Amino acid sequence: MTAEWETALWWARIRAVGPQLAAMGGAPPPGLTRLAEPGGSQAWLIPVFPNGAGPAVLDELDLPRPVLEQPNDTARVLAVCVRCCWTDPSGPLWPGVSVPFGRVAAAFESMTGRDEVVSHRALVAAVRRLSGSGWLLWDEPGRLIRLGPRVATWSPAELTALRELWRSIPAPGDERSSPAVAGDPDEGEAE
């Protein structure tokens, strides 16, 4: 198989199902970068976009846009997962650490102040959406969540803002309420 065909095949896979796990080693195909999977012989292949690339670039490359279904809950779940899985915000975001689903659930419930049943339903739906799009890696049988390879695509400016957000979200098990959510008019309501 020629290099052009192999590159086209990788791009087709990424367009179809998102970031791809591949064998470690060798140069990545053009337009893709490799992120080493911790403790393994595999790496994630993810697209590399120029700074400032917007939705038009994603459309042109036929890549999935950000997850927009239930955007408030999805954003809250991603924020909670970043807080739980990124133990040291002065260090690199990727790959983060795996955390038990229950820890994420407790942090999400604390953030939203919702009934446990409503909170659990919203959490599971958002984790599935984020996992399907590569923002999270969810080992459903093992009940573990880790940051997905797409978080490695955030720019340095986005990481600076993310570090500030990280500080404003209560640590898992912290009983204080989040200042960002305390005045939320729909607090306690499901989306």
Coordinates of C-alpha atoms in Angstrom, one line a residue:
M1 CA 0.0 0.0 0.0
T2 CA 1.4 3.4 -0.9
A3 CA 1.9 6.2 1.6
E4 CA -0.9 8.2 0.1
W5 CA -3.3 5.4 0.4
E6 CA -2.3 4.7 4.0
T7 CA -2.7 8.4 4.8
A8 CA -6.1 8.5 3.1
L9 CA -7.2 5.4 5.1
W10 CA -6.2 6.9 8.4
W11 CA -8.1 10.1 7.6
A12 CA -11.1 8.2 6.6
R13 CA -11.1 6.3 9.9
I14 CA -10.7 9.5 11.9
R15 CA -13.6 11.1 10.0
A16 CA -15.8 8.1 10.6
V17 CA -15.2 7.4 14.3
G18 CA -12.7 10.0 15.7
P19 CA -9.2 9.6 17.1
Q20 CA -7.6 6.2 16.4
L21 CA -5.4 4.0 18.4
A22 CA -2.4 2.7 16.4
A23 CA 0.9 0.9 16.9
M24 CA 3.6 3.1 18.3
G25 CA 6.6 4.1 16.1
G26 CA 7.2 5.6 12.8
A27 CA 6.2 9.1 11.6
P28 CA 2.5 9.9 11.8
P29 CA 0.6 10.5 8.5
P30 CA 0.6 14.1 7.2
G31 CA -1.8 16.3 9.2
L32 CA -1.9 13.9 12.2
T33 CA 0.1 13.7 15.4
R34 CA 0.7 10.7 17.7
L35 CA -0.1 10.8 21.4
A36 CA 1.5 8.0 23.3
E37 CA -0.9 5.9 25.3
P38 CA 0.5 5.6 28.9
G39 CA 2.2 2.3 29.6
G40 CA 1.6 0.8 26.3
S41 CA 2.9 0.2 22.8
Q42 CA 0.1 2.2 21.2
A43 CA -0.5 5.8 20.4
W44 CA -3.5 7.9 19.5
L45 CA -3.6 9.5 16.0
I46 CA -5.4 12.8 16.1
P47 CA -5.7 15.7 13.6
V48 CA -3.5 18.8 14.0
F49 CA -5.2 22.0 13.1
P50 CA -3.7 25.5 12.7
N51 CA -4.3 27.9 15.5
G52 CA -7.6 29.7 15.1
A53 CA -9.1 26.9 12.9
G54 CA -12.9 27.2 13.3
P55 CA -15.9 25.1 12.4
A56 CA -15.4 25.7 8.6
V57 CA -12.1 23.8 8.8
L58 CA -13.8 20.9 10.5
D59 CA -16.5 20.9 7.9
E60 CA -13.9 21.0 5.0
L61 CA -12.1 18.0 6.5
D62 CA -15.4 16.3 7.2
L63 CA -14.5 15.9 10.9
P64 CA -17.0 16.0 13.8
R65 CA -17.8 19.3 15.3
P66 CA -17.9 19.8 19.1
V67 CA -20.6 17.9 21.0
L68 CA -23.7 20.1 21.1
E69 CA -26.3 17.8 22.4
Q70 CA -27.3 18.9 25.9
P71 CA -24.4 21.4 25.9
N72 CA -24.7 22.6 29.5
D73 CA -24.5 19.2 31.0
T74 CA -21.9 18.1 28.6
A75 CA -19.7 21.1 29.4
R76 CA -20.2 20.5 33.1
V77 CA -19.3 16.8 32.9
L78 CA -16.2 17.6 30.8
A79 CA -15.2 20.3 33.4
V80 CA -15.7 17.8 36.3
C81 CA -13.7 15.2 34.5
V82 CA -10.9 17.6 33.8
R83 CA -10.9 18.5 37.5
C84 CA -10.9 14.9 38.6
C85 CA -8.4 13.5 36.0
W86 CA -5.9 16.4 35.8
T87 CA -4.3 16.2 39.3
D88 CA -1.7 18.9 38.7
P89 CA -2.8 21.9 36.6
S90 CA 0.8 23.1 36.4
G91 CA 1.7 19.9 34.5
P92 CA 0.5 18.5 31.2
L93 CA -3.2 17.8 30.7
W94 CA -2.6 14.7 28.7
P95 CA -2.9 11.8 29.6
G96 CA -4.3 12.6 33.0
V97 CA -5.2 9.8 35.4
S98 CA -8.0 7.3 35.4
V99 CA -10.6 7.9 38.2
P100 CA -13.5 5.8 39.3
F101 CA -16.9 6.8 37.8
G102 CA -18.3 7.3 41.4
R103 CA -15.7 10.0 42.0
V104 CA -16.8 11.9 38.9
A105 CA -20.5 11.3 39.8
A106 CA -20.0 12.7 43.3
A107 CA -18.2 15.8 41.9
F108 CA -20.9 16.3 39.2
E109 CA -23.8 15.9 41.7
S110 CA -22.0 18.4 44.1
M111 CA -21.6 20.9 41.2
T112 CA -25.2 20.7 40.0
G113 CA -27.0 20.1 43.3
R114 CA -29.5 17.8 41.5
D115 CA -31.3 14.8 42.8
E116 CA -29.1 11.7 42.5
V117 CA -31.2 9.9 39.9
V118 CA -31.5 13.0 37.6
S119 CA -27.8 13.7 38.1
H120 CA -26.8 10.1 37.2
R121 CA -28.9 10.1 34.0
A122 CA -27.4 13.4 32.8
L123 CA -23.9 12.3 33.8
V124 CA -24.0 8.9 32.0
A125 CA -25.5 10.5 28.8
A126 CA -22.8 13.2 28.8
V127 CA -19.9 10.8 29.4
R128 CA -21.1 8.6 26.5
R129 CA -21.3 11.6 24.2
L130 CA -17.8 12.8 25.3
S131 CA -16.4 9.3 25.1
G132 CA -17.8 8.8 21.6
S133 CA -16.2 12.0 20.4
G134 CA -12.8 11.4 21.9
W135 CA -12.8 14.0 24.7
L136 CA -13.0 11.2 27.4
L137 CA -12.0 7.5 27.5
W138 CA -14.5 5.5 29.4
D139 CA -13.9 2.0 30.5
E140 CA -17.6 1.3 31.2
P141 CA -17.1 -2.3 32.5
G142 CA -14.2 -1.2 34.7
R143 CA -16.1 2.0 35.7
L144 CA -13.1 4.2 35.0
I145 CA -12.9 7.6 33.3
R146 CA -9.8 9.3 31.8
L147 CA -9.2 12.3 29.6
G148 CA -9.4 11.5 25.9
P149 CA -6.8 12.3 23.3
R150 CA -8.8 15.3 22.0
V151 CA -7.9 17.3 25.1
A152 CA -4.3 17.3 23.9
T153 CA -5.4 19.6 21.0
W154 CA -6.2 22.5 23.3
S155 CA -3.9 25.5 22.6
P156 CA -1.7 27.1 25.3
A157 CA -4.2 30.0 25.6
E158 CA -7.0 27.5 26.1
L159 CA -5.0 25.7 28.8
T160 CA -4.4 29.0 30.6
A161 CA -8.2 29.5 30.8
L162 CA -8.7 25.9 31.7
R163 CA -6.3 26.2 34.6
E164 CA -8.4 29.0 36.0
L165 CA -11.5 27.0 35.6
W166 CA -9.8 24.0 37.3
R167 CA -9.2 26.2 40.4
S168 CA -12.9 27.2 40.5
I169 CA -14.3 23.7 40.5
P170 CA -14.5 22.0 43.9
A171 CA -12.0 19.1 44.3
P172 CA -13.7 15.7 44.3
G173 CA -15.0 15.2 47.8
D174 CA -14.9 18.9 48.6
E175 CA -18.3 20.0 50.0
R176 CA -18.1 23.6 49.1
S177 CA -20.2 24.7 46.2
S178 CA -18.7 26.0 43.0
P179 CA -18.7 29.8 42.6
A180 CA -19.3 29.4 38.9
V181 CA -22.5 27.4 39.6
A182 CA -23.8 29.0 42.8
G183 CA -25.8 31.7 41.0
D184 CA -27.0 29.5 38.1
P185 CA -30.7 30.2 37.6
D186 CA -31.5 26.7 36.5
E187 CA -29.7 25.1 39.4
G188 CA -31.3 21.9 40.3
E189 CA -33.1 21.5 37.0
A190 CA -32.3 18.8 34.4
E191 CA -31.7 19.9 30.8

